[in-house]
Amino acid sequence: MMILGVGHMWITDWTARAVCRETDPDTLFVQGAAQNRAKLICRGCPVRTECLADALDNRIEFGVWGGMTERERRALLRRRPEVTSWRDLLEHARRQYQRVGSDSDEFVSG
């Protein structure tokens, strides 16, 4: 586990914390409208970002991962071919988001 900030971590052993761990895997490997239902499983998952980064970095072709279908992931990979590490990109984005959030908290309370 890598600490990013107070109370926020990038979880390297994310599979143990994934909400879908308790779900029938076949639920996530579906086609058509069923994919939208599968994406709902990811909605409240605490490791959704880690899962998505792993799927993008490893070019996982099938199933819903991190709340995205294979088609959505392929489109994202085509739009951003310069990204060599989705984990690094998303980890950095999370840090920036948390920094901005903590700055605005200080502004509101100060």
mmCIF file of N, CA and C in Angstrom:
data_model
loop_
_atom_site.group_PDB
_atom_site.id
_atom_site.type_symbol
_atom_site.label_atom_id
_atom_site.label_comp_id
_atom_site.label_asym_id
_atom_site.label_seq_id
_atom_site.Cartn_x
_atom_site.Cartn_y
_atom_site.Cartn_z
ATOM 1 N N MET A 1 0.827 -1.170 0.000
ATOM 2 C CA MET A 1 0.000 0.000 0.000
ATOM 3 C C MET A 1 0.877 1.241 0.000
ATOM 4 N N MET A 2 0.477 2.256 -0.761
ATOM 5 C CA MET A 2 1.251 3.483 -0.815
ATOM 6 C C MET A 2 0.402 4.635 -0.296
ATOM 7 N N ILE A 3 0.908 5.341 0.686
ATOM 8 C CA ILE A 3 0.162 6.446 1.281
ATOM 9 C C ILE A 3 0.261 7.665 0.369
ATOM 10 N N LEU A 4 -0.875 8.292 0.088
ATOM 11 C CA LEU A 4 -0.902 9.503 -0.728
ATOM 12 C C LEU A 4 -1.117 10.753 0.104
ATOM 13 N N GLY A 5 -1.790 10.628 1.170
ATOM 14 C CA GLY A 5 -2.092 11.792 1.989
ATOM 15 C C GLY A 5 -2.873 11.323 3.196
ATOM 16 N N VAL A 6 -3.270 12.227 4.013
ATOM 17 C CA VAL A 6 -3.998 11.863 5.220
ATOM 18 C C VAL A 6 -5.287 11.152 4.839
ATOM 19 N N GLY A 7 -5.371 9.880 5.181
ATOM 20 C CA GLY A 7 -6.589 9.118 4.934
ATOM 21 C C GLY A 7 -6.813 8.674 3.500
ATOM 22 N N HIS A 8 -5.904 8.977 2.580
ATOM 23 C CA HIS A 8 -6.090 8.613 1.177
ATOM 24 C C HIS A 8 -4.902 7.782 0.722
ATOM 25 N N MET A 9 -5.190 6.643 0.093
ATOM 26 C CA MET A 9 -4.119 5.742 -0.314
ATOM 27 C C MET A 9 -4.355 5.230 -1.719
ATOM 28 N N TRP A 10 -3.258 4.923 -2.392
ATOM 29 C CA TRP A 10 -3.330 4.151 -3.623
ATOM 30 C C TRP A 10 -3.140 2.714 -3.178
ATOM 31 N N ILE A 11 -4.111 1.892 -3.423
ATOM 32 C CA ILE A 11 -4.103 0.532 -2.894
ATOM 33 C C ILE A 11 -3.565 -0.421 -3.954
ATOM 34 N N THR A 12 -2.407 -0.996 -3.686
ATOM 35 C CA THR A 12 -1.795 -1.894 -4.660
ATOM 36 C C THR A 12 -2.409 -3.289 -4.629
ATOM 37 N N ASP A 13 -2.930 -3.695 -3.491
ATOM 38 C CA ASP A 13 -3.588 -5.002 -3.384
ATOM 39 C C ASP A 13 -5.106 -4.819 -3.492
ATOM 40 N N TRP A 14 -5.509 -4.085 -4.515
ATOM 41 C CA TRP A 14 -6.901 -3.647 -4.653
ATOM 42 C C TRP A 14 -7.895 -4.786 -4.831
ATOM 43 N N THR A 15 -7.501 -5.902 -5.403
ATOM 44 C CA THR A 15 -8.468 -6.972 -5.686
ATOM 45 C C THR A 15 -9.133 -7.500 -4.417
ATOM 46 N N ALA A 16 -8.419 -7.468 -3.309
ATOM 47 C CA ALA A 16 -8.991 -7.954 -2.045
ATOM 48 C C ALA A 16 -10.093 -7.037 -1.524
ATOM 49 N N ARG A 17 -10.133 -5.796 -2.004
ATOM 50 C CA ARG A 17 -11.116 -4.823 -1.519
ATOM 51 C C ARG A 17 -12.206 -4.509 -2.539
ATOM 52 N N ALA A 18 -12.137 -5.142 -3.686
ATOM 53 C CA ALA A 18 -13.094 -4.853 -4.759
ATOM 54 C C ALA A 18 -14.494 -5.350 -4.407
ATOM 55 N N VAL A 19 -15.477 -4.523 -4.663
ATOM 56 C CA VAL A 19 -16.871 -4.885 -4.410
ATOM 57 C C VAL A 19 -17.258 -6.113 -5.239
ATOM 58 N N CYS A 20 -16.754 -6.203 -6.447
ATOM 59 C CA CYS A 20 -17.120 -7.308 -7.346
ATOM 60 C C CYS A 20 -16.582 -8.655 -6.879
ATOM 61 N N ARG A 21 -15.712 -8.643 -5.904
ATOM 62 C CA ARG A 21 -15.176 -9.901 -5.377
ATOM 63 C C ARG A 21 -16.289 -10.814 -4.877
ATOM 64 N N GLU A 22 -17.377 -10.213 -4.442
ATOM 65 C CA GLU A 22 -18.520 -10.968 -3.923
ATOM 66 C C GLU A 22 -19.573 -11.236 -5.002
ATOM 67 N N THR A 23 -19.249 -10.910 -6.248
ATOM 68 C CA THR A 23 -20.192 -11.023 -7.361
ATOM 69 C C THR A 23 -19.795 -12.178 -8.267
ATOM 70 N N ASP A 24 -20.772 -12.796 -8.887
ATOM 71 C CA ASP A 24 -20.504 -13.821 -9.889
ATOM 72 C C ASP A 24 -19.721 -13.171 -11.029
ATOM 73 N N PRO A 25 -18.524 -13.647 -11.356
ATOM 74 C CA PRO A 25 -17.714 -13.029 -12.410
ATOM 75 C C PRO A 25 -18.435 -12.910 -13.751
ATOM 76 N N ASP A 26 -19.327 -13.843 -14.043
ATOM 77 C CA ASP A 26 -20.059 -13.781 -15.307
ATOM 78 C C ASP A 26 -20.877 -12.501 -15.426
ATOM 79 N N THR A 27 -21.219 -11.884 -14.309
ATOM 80 C CA THR A 27 -21.986 -10.642 -14.301
ATOM 81 C C THR A 27 -21.207 -9.504 -14.953
ATOM 82 N N LEU A 28 -19.888 -9.562 -14.891
ATOM 83 C CA LEU A 28 -19.050 -8.488 -15.414
ATOM 84 C C LEU A 28 -18.588 -8.726 -16.850
ATOM 85 N N PHE A 29 -18.860 -9.887 -17.378
ATOM 86 C CA PHE A 29 -18.436 -10.228 -18.738
ATOM 87 C C PHE A 29 -19.664 -10.472 -19.594
ATOM 88 N N VAL A 30 -20.377 -9.384 -19.873
ATOM 89 C CA VAL A 30 -21.647 -9.433 -20.593
ATOM 90 C C VAL A 30 -21.590 -8.471 -21.775
ATOM 91 N N GLN A 31 -22.607 -8.521 -22.609
ATOM 92 C CA GLN A 31 -22.688 -7.658 -23.786
ATOM 93 C C GLN A 31 -23.937 -6.789 -23.719
ATOM 94 N N GLY A 32 -23.975 -5.759 -24.534
ATOM 95 C CA GLY A 32 -25.164 -4.932 -24.695
ATOM 96 C C GLY A 32 -25.579 -4.205 -23.431
ATOM 97 N N ALA A 33 -26.905 -4.102 -23.247
ATOM 98 C CA ALA A 33 -27.475 -3.350 -22.119
ATOM 99 C C ALA A 33 -27.052 -3.915 -20.771
ATOM 100 N N ALA A 34 -26.738 -5.184 -20.712
ATOM 101 C CA ALA A 34 -26.306 -5.795 -19.448
ATOM 102 C C ALA A 34 -25.013 -5.156 -18.936
ATOM 103 N N GLN A 35 -24.237 -4.550 -19.829
ATOM 104 C CA GLN A 35 -23.009 -3.881 -19.398
ATOM 105 C C GLN A 35 -23.316 -2.697 -18.485
ATOM 106 N N ASN A 36 -24.416 -2.004 -18.755
ATOM 107 C CA ASN A 36 -24.784 -0.877 -17.887
ATOM 108 C C ASN A 36 -25.105 -1.355 -16.478
ATOM 109 N N ARG A 37 -25.739 -2.508 -16.376
ATOM 110 C CA ARG A 37 -26.009 -3.074 -15.045
ATOM 111 C C ARG A 37 -24.697 -3.486 -14.376
ATOM 112 N N ALA A 38 -23.793 -4.042 -15.152
ATOM 113 C CA ALA A 38 -22.499 -4.451 -14.601
ATOM 114 C C ALA A 38 -21.719 -3.238 -14.094
ATOM 115 N N LYS A 39 -21.799 -2.126 -14.811
ATOM 116 C CA LYS A 39 -21.093 -0.914 -14.398
ATOM 117 C C LYS A 39 -21.610 -0.379 -13.067
ATOM 118 N N LEU A 40 -22.866 -0.648 -12.760
ATOM 119 C CA LEU A 40 -23.428 -0.199 -11.482
ATOM 120 C C LEU A 40 -22.730 -0.856 -10.295
ATOM 121 N N ILE A 41 -22.244 -2.068 -10.491
ATOM 122 C CA ILE A 41 -21.515 -2.767 -9.425
ATOM 123 C C ILE A 41 -20.288 -1.954 -9.025
ATOM 124 N N CYS A 42 -19.656 -1.331 -9.996
ATOM 125 C CA CYS A 42 -18.431 -0.566 -9.756
ATOM 126 C C CYS A 42 -18.680 0.784 -9.097
ATOM 127 N N ARG A 43 -19.876 1.280 -9.203
ATOM 128 C CA ARG A 43 -20.166 2.660 -8.797
ATOM 129 C C ARG A 43 -19.680 2.994 -7.387
ATOM 130 N N GLY A 44 -19.958 2.176 -6.408
ATOM 131 C CA GLY A 44 -19.565 2.489 -5.035
ATOM 132 C C GLY A 44 -18.297 1.789 -4.582
ATOM 133 N N CYS A 45 -17.559 1.222 -5.502
ATOM 134 C CA CYS A 45 -16.374 0.444 -5.134
ATOM 135 C C CYS A 45 -15.234 1.358 -4.677
ATOM 136 N N PRO A 46 -14.622 1.050 -3.533
ATOM 137 C CA PRO A 46 -13.551 1.890 -3.010
ATOM 138 C C PRO A 46 -12.243 1.798 -3.800
ATOM 139 N N VAL A 47 -12.123 0.800 -4.672
ATOM 140 C CA VAL A 47 -10.891 0.634 -5.451
ATOM 141 C C VAL A 47 -11.165 0.713 -6.953
ATOM 142 N N ARG A 48 -12.186 1.423 -7.308
ATOM 143 C CA ARG A 48 -12.575 1.555 -8.718
ATOM 144 C C ARG A 48 -11.434 2.133 -9.567
ATOM 145 N N THR A 49 -10.771 3.155 -9.069
ATOM 146 C CA THR A 49 -9.696 3.794 -9.829
ATOM 147 C C THR A 49 -8.512 2.853 -10.007
ATOM 148 N N GLU A 50 -8.159 2.137 -8.960
ATOM 149 C CA GLU A 50 -7.054 1.176 -9.055
ATOM 150 C C GLU A 50 -7.379 0.088 -10.073
ATOM 151 N N CYS A 51 -8.606 -0.385 -10.049
ATOM 152 C CA CYS A 51 -9.064 -1.418 -10.980
ATOM 153 C C CYS A 51 -8.980 -0.917 -12.415
ATOM 154 N N LEU A 52 -9.460 0.299 -12.645
ATOM 155 C CA LEU A 52 -9.427 0.871 -13.990
ATOM 156 C C LEU A 52 -7.994 1.039 -14.468
ATOM 157 N N ALA A 53 -7.123 1.557 -13.616
ATOM 158 C CA ALA A 53 -5.719 1.736 -13.989
ATOM 159 C C ALA A 53 -5.088 0.405 -14.371
ATOM 160 N N ASP A 54 -5.375 -0.633 -13.607
ATOM 161 C CA ASP A 54 -4.833 -1.960 -13.890
ATOM 162 C C ASP A 54 -5.331 -2.475 -15.240
ATOM 163 N N ALA A 55 -6.611 -2.302 -15.506
ATOM 164 C CA ALA A 55 -7.186 -2.766 -16.774
ATOM 165 C C ALA A 55 -6.585 -2.012 -17.955
ATOM 166 N N LEU A 56 -6.397 -0.708 -17.810
ATOM 167 C CA LEU A 56 -5.822 0.088 -18.895
ATOM 168 C C LEU A 56 -4.345 -0.236 -19.098
ATOM 169 N N ASP A 57 -3.586 -0.324 -18.016
ATOM 170 C CA ASP A 57 -2.154 -0.614 -18.135
ATOM 171 C C ASP A 57 -1.891 -2.001 -18.706
ATOM 172 N N ASN A 58 -2.764 -2.942 -18.418
ATOM 173 C CA ASN A 58 -2.581 -4.315 -18.894
ATOM 174 C C ASN A 58 -3.390 -4.630 -20.141
ATOM 175 N N ARG A 59 -4.033 -3.599 -20.689
ATOM 176 C CA ARG A 59 -4.811 -3.734 -21.936
ATOM 177 C C ARG A 59 -5.798 -4.902 -21.862
ATOM 178 N N ILE A 60 -6.521 -4.976 -20.747
ATOM 179 C CA ILE A 60 -7.526 -6.027 -20.586
ATOM 180 C C ILE A 60 -8.653 -5.754 -21.566
ATOM 181 N N GLU A 61 -8.941 -6.726 -22.403
ATOM 182 C CA GLU A 61 -9.856 -6.514 -23.520
ATOM 183 C C GLU A 61 -11.310 -6.797 -23.215
ATOM 184 N N PHE A 62 -11.600 -7.631 -22.248
ATOM 185 C CA PHE A 62 -12.981 -8.058 -22.043
ATOM 186 C C PHE A 62 -13.476 -7.721 -20.647
ATOM 187 N N GLY A 63 -14.772 -7.480 -20.555
ATOM 188 C CA GLY A 63 -15.407 -7.265 -19.261
ATOM 189 C C GLY A 63 -15.447 -5.816 -18.821
ATOM 190 N N VAL A 64 -16.180 -5.593 -17.758
ATOM 191 C CA VAL A 64 -16.269 -4.278 -17.129
ATOM 192 C C VAL A 64 -15.218 -4.234 -16.020
ATOM 193 N N TRP A 65 -14.373 -3.228 -16.080
ATOM 194 C CA TRP A 65 -13.308 -3.029 -15.095
ATOM 195 C C TRP A 65 -13.288 -1.557 -14.718
ATOM 196 N N GLY A 66 -13.286 -1.255 -13.451
ATOM 197 C CA GLY A 66 -13.226 0.133 -13.014
ATOM 198 C C GLY A 66 -14.377 0.979 -13.520
ATOM 199 N N GLY A 67 -15.496 0.344 -13.773
ATOM 200 C CA GLY A 67 -16.676 1.073 -14.224
ATOM 201 C C GLY A 67 -16.711 1.382 -15.706
ATOM 202 N N MET A 68 -15.799 0.791 -16.471
ATOM 203 C CA MET A 68 -15.770 1.034 -17.916
ATOM 204 C C MET A 68 -15.861 -0.279 -18.684
ATOM 205 N N THR A 69 -16.570 -0.237 -19.796
ATOM 206 C CA THR A 69 -16.669 -1.400 -20.675
ATOM 207 C C THR A 69 -15.413 -1.495 -21.529
ATOM 208 N N GLU A 70 -15.255 -2.623 -22.202
ATOM 209 C CA GLU A 70 -14.095 -2.771 -23.083
ATOM 210 C C GLU A 70 -14.102 -1.708 -24.179
ATOM 211 N N ARG A 71 -15.275 -1.388 -24.700
ATOM 212 C CA ARG A 71 -15.377 -0.361 -25.753
ATOM 213 C C ARG A 71 -14.942 1.006 -25.215
ATOM 214 N N GLU A 72 -15.375 1.345 -24.023
ATOM 215 C CA GLU A 72 -14.995 2.626 -23.417
ATOM 216 C C GLU A 72 -13.493 2.688 -23.151
ATOM 217 N N ARG A 73 -12.928 1.577 -22.688
ATOM 218 C CA ARG A 73 -11.479 1.554 -22.437
ATOM 219 C C ARG A 73 -10.695 1.670 -23.739
ATOM 220 N N ARG A 74 -11.142 0.960 -24.778
ATOM 221 C CA ARG A 74 -10.452 1.057 -26.079
ATOM 222 C C ARG A 74 -10.475 2.494 -26.590
ATOM 223 N N ALA A 75 -11.618 3.152 -26.481
ATOM 224 C CA ALA A 75 -11.737 4.541 -26.936
ATOM 225 C C ALA A 75 -10.794 5.449 -26.148
ATOM 226 N N LEU A 76 -10.718 5.250 -24.846
ATOM 227 C CA LEU A 76 -9.829 6.051 -24.007
ATOM 228 C C LEU A 76 -8.366 5.818 -24.387
ATOM 229 N N LEU A 77 -7.999 4.570 -24.607
ATOM 230 C CA LEU A 77 -6.627 4.255 -25.009
ATOM 231 C C LEU A 77 -6.291 4.888 -26.359
ATOM 232 N N ARG A 78 -7.245 4.914 -27.279
ATOM 233 C CA ARG A 78 -7.014 5.548 -28.588
ATOM 234 C C ARG A 78 -6.871 7.068 -28.451
ATOM 235 N N ARG A 79 -7.673 7.659 -27.556
ATOM 236 C CA ARG A 79 -7.612 9.112 -27.366
ATOM 237 C C ARG A 79 -6.333 9.556 -26.663
ATOM 238 N N ARG A 80 -5.756 8.695 -25.862
ATOM 239 C CA ARG A 80 -4.582 9.071 -25.067
ATOM 240 C C ARG A 80 -3.421 8.093 -25.277
ATOM 241 N N PRO A 81 -2.935 7.952 -26.518
ATOM 242 C CA PRO A 81 -1.861 6.978 -26.776
ATOM 243 C C PRO A 81 -0.543 7.338 -26.096
ATOM 244 N N GLU A 82 -0.398 8.594 -25.685
ATOM 245 C CA GLU A 82 0.847 9.031 -25.053
ATOM 246 C C GLU A 82 0.981 8.569 -23.605
ATOM 247 N N VAL A 83 -0.105 8.096 -23.012
ATOM 248 C CA VAL A 83 -0.060 7.666 -21.609
ATOM 249 C C VAL A 83 0.650 6.315 -21.528
ATOM 250 N N THR A 84 1.758 6.292 -20.807
ATOM 251 C CA THR A 84 2.514 5.046 -20.660
ATOM 252 C C THR A 84 2.170 4.317 -19.366
ATOM 253 N N SER A 85 1.642 5.043 -18.393
ATOM 254 C CA SER A 85 1.226 4.421 -17.132
ATOM 255 C C SER A 85 -0.051 5.096 -16.649
ATOM 256 N N TRP A 86 -1.152 4.379 -16.784
ATOM 257 C CA TRP A 86 -2.427 4.899 -16.295
ATOM 258 C C TRP A 86 -2.418 4.983 -14.777
ATOM 259 N N ARG A 87 -1.715 4.069 -14.145
ATOM 260 C CA ARG A 87 -1.620 4.138 -12.687
ATOM 261 C C ARG A 87 -0.985 5.459 -12.265
ATOM 262 N N ASP A 88 0.146 5.804 -12.887
ATOM 263 C CA ASP A 88 0.814 7.059 -12.536
ATOM 264 C C ASP A 88 -0.089 8.257 -12.806
ATOM 265 N N LEU A 89 -0.751 8.249 -13.950
ATOM 266 C CA LEU A 89 -1.626 9.362 -14.313
ATOM 267 C C LEU A 89 -2.786 9.509 -13.329
ATOM 268 N N LEU A 90 -3.457 8.405 -13.034
ATOM 269 C CA LEU A 90 -4.613 8.462 -12.140
ATOM 270 C C LEU A 90 -4.208 8.716 -10.691
ATOM 271 N N GLU A 91 -3.050 8.196 -10.307
ATOM 272 C CA GLU A 91 -2.539 8.456 -8.956
ATOM 273 C C GLU A 91 -2.237 9.948 -8.792
ATOM 274 N N HIS A 92 -1.610 10.529 -9.803
ATOM 275 C CA HIS A 92 -1.306 11.963 -9.779
ATOM 276 C C HIS A 92 -2.599 12.785 -9.755
ATOM 277 N N ALA A 93 -3.563 12.400 -10.570
ATOM 278 C CA ALA A 93 -4.847 13.111 -10.608
ATOM 279 C C ALA A 93 -5.542 13.048 -9.250
ATOM 280 N N ARG A 94 -5.476 11.903 -8.604
ATOM 281 C CA ARG A 94 -6.098 11.761 -7.283
ATOM 282 C C ARG A 94 -5.424 12.691 -6.271
ATOM 283 N N ARG A 95 -4.097 12.748 -6.307
ATOM 284 C CA ARG A 95 -3.372 13.642 -5.389
ATOM 285 C C ARG A 95 -3.771 15.101 -5.620
ATOM 286 N N GLN A 96 -3.864 15.485 -6.893
ATOM 287 C CA GLN A 96 -4.253 16.859 -7.219
ATOM 288 C C GLN A 96 -5.664 17.156 -6.720
ATOM 289 N N TYR A 97 -6.568 16.229 -6.942
ATOM 290 C CA TYR A 97 -7.956 16.385 -6.509
ATOM 291 C C TYR A 97 -8.025 16.532 -4.989
ATOM 292 N N GLN A 98 -7.269 15.702 -4.295
ATOM 293 C CA GLN A 98 -7.277 15.749 -2.834
ATOM 294 C C GLN A 98 -6.649 17.043 -2.324
ATOM 295 N N ARG A 99 -5.622 17.505 -3.010
ATOM 296 C CA ARG A 99 -4.968 18.752 -2.606
ATOM 297 C C ARG A 99 -5.934 19.926 -2.774
ATOM 298 N N VAL A 100 -6.617 19.979 -3.896
ATOM 299 C CA VAL A 100 -7.592 21.043 -4.136
ATOM 300 C C VAL A 100 -8.717 20.956 -3.120
ATOM 301 N N GLY A 101 -9.178 19.740 -2.840
ATOM 302 C CA GLY A 101 -10.239 19.550 -1.848
ATOM 303 C C GLY A 101 -9.826 20.017 -0.473
ATOM 304 N N SER A 102 -8.596 19.720 -0.075
ATOM 305 C CA SER A 102 -8.151 20.138 1.259
ATOM 306 C C SER A 102 -7.930 21.641 1.298
ATOM 307 N N ASP A 103 -7.507 22.251 0.185
ATOM 308 C CA ASP A 103 -7.358 23.705 0.133
ATOM 309 C C ASP A 103 -8.707 24.394 0.283
ATOM 310 N N SER A 104 -9.734 23.863 -0.386
ATOM 311 C CA SER A 104 -11.055 24.494 -0.296
ATOM 312 C C SER A 104 -11.661 24.282 1.090
ATOM 313 N N ASP A 105 -11.353 23.157 1.740
ATOM 314 C CA ASP A 105 -11.827 22.930 3.109
ATOM 315 C C ASP A 105 -11.249 23.979 4.055
ATOM 316 N N GLU A 106 -9.958 24.288 3.865
ATOM 317 C CA GLU A 106 -9.318 25.292 4.706
ATOM 318 C C GLU A 106 -9.937 26.660 4.470
ATOM 319 N N PHE A 107 -10.258 26.965 3.214
ATOM 320 C CA PHE A 107 -10.855 28.249 2.870
ATOM 321 C C PHE A 107 -12.226 28.400 3.517
ATOM 322 N N VAL A 108 -13.026 27.343 3.451
ATOM 323 C CA VAL A 108 -14.372 27.375 4.011
ATOM 324 C C VAL A 108 -14.325 27.494 5.527
ATOM 325 N N SER A 109 -13.428 26.734 6.164
ATOM 326 C CA SER A 109 -13.395 26.742 7.625
ATOM 327 C C SER A 109 -12.573 27.908 8.178
ATOM 328 N N GLY A 110 -11.775 28.553 7.350
ATOM 329 C CA GLY A 110 -10.896 29.605 7.838
ATOM 330 C C GLY A 110 -11.462 30.923 7.721
#
